[in-house]
Amino acid sequence: MKKLKPSYLYLAFVFALMYLPIFYLMFYSFNAGSYMNGFAGFSLKHYATLFSDYRLMGILANTFIIALLSGLFATLIGTFGALAIYRTRRIGLKNTLLSLNNILIVSPDVIIGASFLILFTLIGLKLGFFSVLLAHIAFSIPIVVLMVLPRLNEMNPALIDAAHDLGATDFQVLSRVVLPYAWPGILAGFFMAITYSLDDFAVTFFVTGNGFSTLSIEIYSRARQGIDVSVNALSTLMFLVSLVLVGVYYYISLRTNNGSKKKRQMRTAVR
C-alpha cells in the first residue's frame, strides 16, 4: 500500500479548511429549525421563505442584471484592449500596458472601492445602479484581457498575412480570422467577468447607494443582524451559481486546449 505524500496531506488540510465552513453553511440551509445549533430535520422552508421575499427577489434581479451587463461591456472593451496589446510591437510599451492592465487585479479591493467612491463623488454621479455597473465593468476588464490575450498569442501570424494576401480588408480579417480564433478566450473572459461581479462585495460596498443593493451586500447586512438560516439558503444559491459559471469556464478552457492539441498533431502529421 502506497504511503500518502506530505504534499497530499497538506492539500487535503487546505481544502478542508476552505470548504468545510461552506459545506456546513449549505448543510444547515436545509435545516427544519431556525438555528444552527442542531439539525432538526430536512426541510426546504428557508428556500420557500427566500423566494417569497419580493424585496430579495428584486435584489437578486439587480445582481444578475449588473453581472450580465458588466460582463458584456467588460468583454467588449477587454477584447479590443487585448487586441491593442497584441498588435503592439514595442516590447517595453507592451509590458507597460500589461502592467497597467494588471493593477486592478493585484490592488486591494478596498483601495479600488474607495478610489471609485472618490471619483463618483467628484464628478457628481449619484451612487446606485450606474455607479455599481461602472465599477464592475472597470474591475472586470483586466480579467477579460488576461483571458483573451493568451489565445491571441497562440494564433499563427501567418493566418493574418494570408488573409491580407487574399484581399481581405482589416475588418474582414478581424471578424473572420482573429475573433473566431479568439472566441474561446472571449467566452471564458465573459463567464469569469460575470463570476467576479456576482461575488464582489468590497468594491460594491463603497459604490452602492441608498435604495440599491446586491446580494453580497444583502447577505452581509442580514448576517450582521444575527444568525438567520435564510442567509444560509441565499449564500448556498450564490455559491452554486458561481460554481456553475466557473465550471463553464473550465469546460471552455478544456475544449480550447484539446482543440489546440489536435491542430498541432494534424500539422505534425502533415509535415
C-alpha positions as MATLAB code, in Angstrom:
seq = 'MKKLKPSYLYLAFVFALMYLPIFYLMFYSFNAGSYMNGFAGFSLKHYATLFSDYRLMGILANTFIIALLSGLFATLIGTFGALAIYRTRRIGLKNTLLSLNNILIVSPDVIIGASFLILFTLIGLKLGFFSVLLAHIAFSIPIVVLMVLPRLNEMNPALIDAAHDLGATDFQVLSRVVLPYAWPGILAGFFMAITYSLDDFAVTFFVTGNGFSTLSIEIYSRARQGIDVSVNALSTLMFLVSLVLVGVYYYISLRTNNGSKKKRQMRTAVR';
ca = [
       0.000    0.000    0.000;
       1.382    3.367   -1.028;
       2.026    5.944    1.637;
       0.363    9.327    1.330;
       2.805   12.056    0.463;
       3.026   15.013    2.868;
       2.065   17.311   -0.013;
      -1.242   15.432   -0.435;
      -1.970   15.694    3.269;
      -1.234   19.413    3.149;
      -3.571   19.870    0.165;
      -6.308   17.916    1.945;
      -5.906   20.135    5.006;
      -6.049   23.339    2.924;
      -9.140   22.248    1.002;
     -10.844   21.123    4.206;
     -10.069   24.481    5.805;
     -11.592   26.329    2.830;
     -14.615   24.169    2.043;
     -15.818   22.715    5.351;
     -17.304   26.067    6.514;
     -19.089   26.380    3.167;
     -20.491   22.852    3.363;
     -21.503   23.488    6.989;
     -23.404   26.587    5.861;
     -25.037   24.704    2.975;
     -25.975   21.760    5.213;
     -27.884   23.960    7.662;
     -29.705   25.741    4.845;
     -31.827   22.548    4.700;
     -32.444   22.539    8.459;
     -36.067   22.431    9.588;
     -35.121   24.501   12.626;
     -34.399   28.209   12.722;
     -30.907   27.990   14.194;
     -27.619   26.237   13.520;
     -27.141   24.706   16.956;
     -28.765   21.421   15.969;
     -30.193   19.736   12.864;
     -33.953   19.339   13.353;
     -34.624   17.536   10.093;
     -34.552   18.101    6.348;
     -36.689   20.968    5.061;
     -36.841   23.435    2.169;
     -38.807   26.013    4.143;
     -35.934   28.516    4.206;
     -35.737   28.395    0.408;
     -39.505   28.864    0.202;
     -39.225   31.869    2.529;
     -36.394   33.187    0.387;
     -38.351   33.067   -2.885;
     -41.457   34.573   -1.269;
     -39.460   37.676   -0.254;
     -40.235   40.100   -3.108;
     -37.668   42.629   -1.930;
     -34.980   39.966   -2.042;
     -36.110   38.827   -5.492;
     -35.678   42.418   -6.665;
     -32.151   42.467   -5.248;
     -31.492   39.136   -6.977;
     -32.653   40.624  -10.292;
     -30.422   43.687   -9.757;
     -27.436   41.436   -9.058;
     -27.839   39.380  -12.223;
     -28.567   42.424  -14.396;
     -25.396   44.085  -13.101;
     -23.405   40.887  -13.669;
     -24.673   40.358  -17.225;
     -24.296   43.980  -18.325;
     -20.862   44.401  -16.746;
     -19.805   41.078  -18.270;
     -20.946   42.151  -21.743;
     -19.342   45.600  -21.662;
     -16.158   44.328  -19.990;
     -15.861   41.569  -22.600;
     -16.296   44.035  -25.450;
     -13.780   46.544  -24.064;
     -11.378   43.888  -22.778;
     -11.322   42.022  -26.110;
     -10.327   45.133  -28.045;
      -7.873   46.007  -25.285;
      -6.252   42.586  -25.706;
      -6.137   43.161  -29.467;
      -4.403   46.515  -28.916;
      -1.796   44.909  -26.637;
      -1.342   42.017  -29.082;
      -0.690   44.376  -32.006;
       1.845   46.423  -30.029;
       5.300   45.610  -31.384;
       7.463   47.575  -28.926;
       8.287   45.214  -26.061;
       8.686   47.988  -23.474;
       5.337   49.552  -24.334;
       3.669   46.125  -24.409;
       4.962   45.253  -20.932;
       3.852   48.666  -19.655;
       0.327   48.142  -20.978;
       0.186   44.676  -19.420;
       1.364   46.079  -16.087;
      -1.272   48.817  -16.165;
      -3.901   46.224  -17.026;
      -2.933   44.069  -14.041;
      -3.041   46.894  -11.481;
      -6.777   46.444  -10.815;
      -6.259   42.704  -10.272;
      -3.411   42.942   -7.753;
      -4.689   46.050   -5.966;
      -6.737   45.520   -2.769;
     -10.483   45.729   -3.309;
     -10.807   48.276   -0.514;
      -8.444   50.659   -2.329;
     -10.293   50.169   -5.615;
     -13.683   50.725   -3.987;
     -12.518   53.874   -2.180;
     -10.999   55.220   -5.412;
     -14.253   54.737   -7.306;
     -16.191   56.364   -4.469;
     -13.936   59.442   -4.628;
     -14.201   59.562   -8.428;
     -18.002   59.299   -8.492;
     -18.284   61.928   -5.762;
     -16.035   64.342   -7.687;
     -17.980   64.001  -10.949;
     -21.330   64.192   -9.141;
     -22.562   60.722  -10.125;
     -25.337   59.506   -7.832;
     -24.465   56.234   -6.131;
     -26.724   53.410   -7.204;
     -27.226   51.184  -10.221;
     -24.940   53.054  -12.637;
     -22.116   53.575  -10.149;
     -22.087   49.845   -9.335;
     -22.267   48.941  -13.035;
     -19.351   51.226  -13.955;
     -17.220   49.896  -11.099;
     -17.930   46.271  -12.050;
     -17.095   46.953  -15.694;
     -13.812   48.581  -14.671;
     -12.521   45.753  -12.477;
     -13.738   43.067  -14.920;
     -11.876   44.446  -17.960;
      -8.394   43.249  -16.850;
      -9.789   39.756  -16.263;
     -11.126   39.611  -19.837;
      -7.801   40.874  -21.213;
      -5.940   38.094  -19.390;
      -8.362   35.508  -20.802;
      -8.230   36.728  -24.422;
      -4.564   37.720  -24.795;
      -3.053   34.210  -24.384;
      -5.414   32.936  -27.062;
      -4.276   35.698  -29.430;
      -0.634   34.922  -28.683;
      -1.248   31.296  -29.730;
      -2.522   32.400  -33.133;
      -0.148   31.946  -36.047;
       0.559   35.417  -37.571;
       0.668   33.726  -40.981;
      -3.131   33.439  -40.842;
      -3.450   37.229  -40.840;
      -0.833   37.634  -43.571;
      -2.582   35.022  -45.727;
      -5.932   36.780  -45.296;
      -4.412   40.107  -46.371;
      -2.726   38.455  -49.356;
      -6.104   37.095  -50.435;
      -7.518   40.630  -50.463;
      -9.323   40.728  -47.128;
      -9.869   44.117  -45.509;
      -8.845   44.834  -41.924;
     -12.453   44.421  -40.800;
     -12.767   41.070  -42.593;
      -9.527   39.845  -41.017;
     -10.809   40.871  -37.597;
     -14.306   39.396  -37.998;
     -13.443   36.213  -39.917;
      -9.978   35.282  -38.678;
      -8.958   36.926  -35.402;
     -12.220   36.962  -33.438;
     -13.268   33.379  -34.363;
      -9.825   32.150  -33.278;
     -10.018   34.087  -30.001;
     -13.669   33.158  -29.379;
     -12.994   30.521  -26.663;
     -10.916   33.063  -24.727;
     -13.619   35.702  -25.173;
     -16.295   33.346  -23.811;
     -14.059   32.374  -20.890;
     -13.482   36.053  -20.113;
     -17.219   36.728  -20.239;
     -18.054   33.973  -17.753;
     -15.204   34.954  -15.432;
     -16.361   38.598  -15.511;
     -19.877   37.504  -14.515;
     -18.453   35.368  -11.694;
     -16.345   38.214  -10.322;
     -19.326   40.568  -10.478;
     -21.631   38.170   -8.629;
     -19.077   37.521   -5.887;
     -17.842   41.068   -5.361;
     -18.512   42.691   -2.026;
     -15.773   45.192   -1.136;
     -15.974   47.399   -4.240;
     -19.778   47.226   -4.341;
     -19.972   48.185   -0.664;
     -18.266   51.519   -1.440;
     -20.169   52.467   -4.607;
     -23.727   51.346   -3.808;
     -26.206   53.928   -2.567;
     -29.409   54.071   -0.556;
     -32.256   52.155   -2.175;
     -29.988   49.906   -4.243;
     -28.324   46.695   -3.137;
     -26.805   43.481   -4.465;
     -26.890   40.001   -2.992;
     -23.427   40.243   -1.457;
     -24.389   43.461    0.365;
     -27.725   41.965    1.429;
     -26.085   38.818    2.813;
     -23.656   40.966    4.794;
     -26.465   43.145    6.155;
     -28.584   40.159    7.226;
     -25.634   38.344    8.781;
     -24.882   41.386   10.958;
     -28.408   41.315   12.377;
     -27.916   37.835   13.796;
     -27.961   34.200   12.803;
     -30.685   33.676   10.214;
     -30.800   30.384    8.315;
     -32.313   32.187    5.333;
     -28.839   33.709    4.898;
     -27.543   30.146    4.547;
     -30.037   29.460    1.772;
     -29.156   32.689   -0.008;
     -25.411   32.019    0.313;
     -25.889   28.460   -0.956;
     -27.609   29.698   -4.113;
     -24.843   32.232   -4.719;
     -22.179   29.576   -4.255;
     -23.899   27.163   -6.656;
     -24.294   29.844   -9.358;
     -20.622   30.783   -9.037;
     -19.685   27.097   -9.177;
     -21.653   26.609  -12.395;
     -20.029   29.648  -14.032;
     -16.534   28.524  -13.053;
     -17.373   25.041  -14.354;
     -18.426   26.512  -17.706;
     -15.154   28.470  -17.815;
     -13.062   25.350  -17.219;
     -15.100   23.395  -19.767;
     -14.399   26.043  -22.406;
     -10.712   26.108  -21.448;
     -10.523   22.305  -21.687;
     -12.142   22.267  -25.115;
      -9.804   25.025  -26.275;
      -6.709   23.160  -25.100;
      -7.890   19.891  -26.666;
      -8.630   21.682  -29.934;
      -5.168   23.261  -29.962;
      -3.526   19.884  -29.311;
      -5.462   18.231  -32.159;
      -4.482   21.014  -34.566;
      -0.814   20.698  -33.606;
      -0.983   16.918  -34.055;
      -2.584   17.315  -37.504;
       0.097   19.798  -38.559;
       2.812   17.436  -37.346;
       1.244   14.519  -39.240;
       1.028   16.553  -42.465;
       4.686   17.517  -42.192;
];
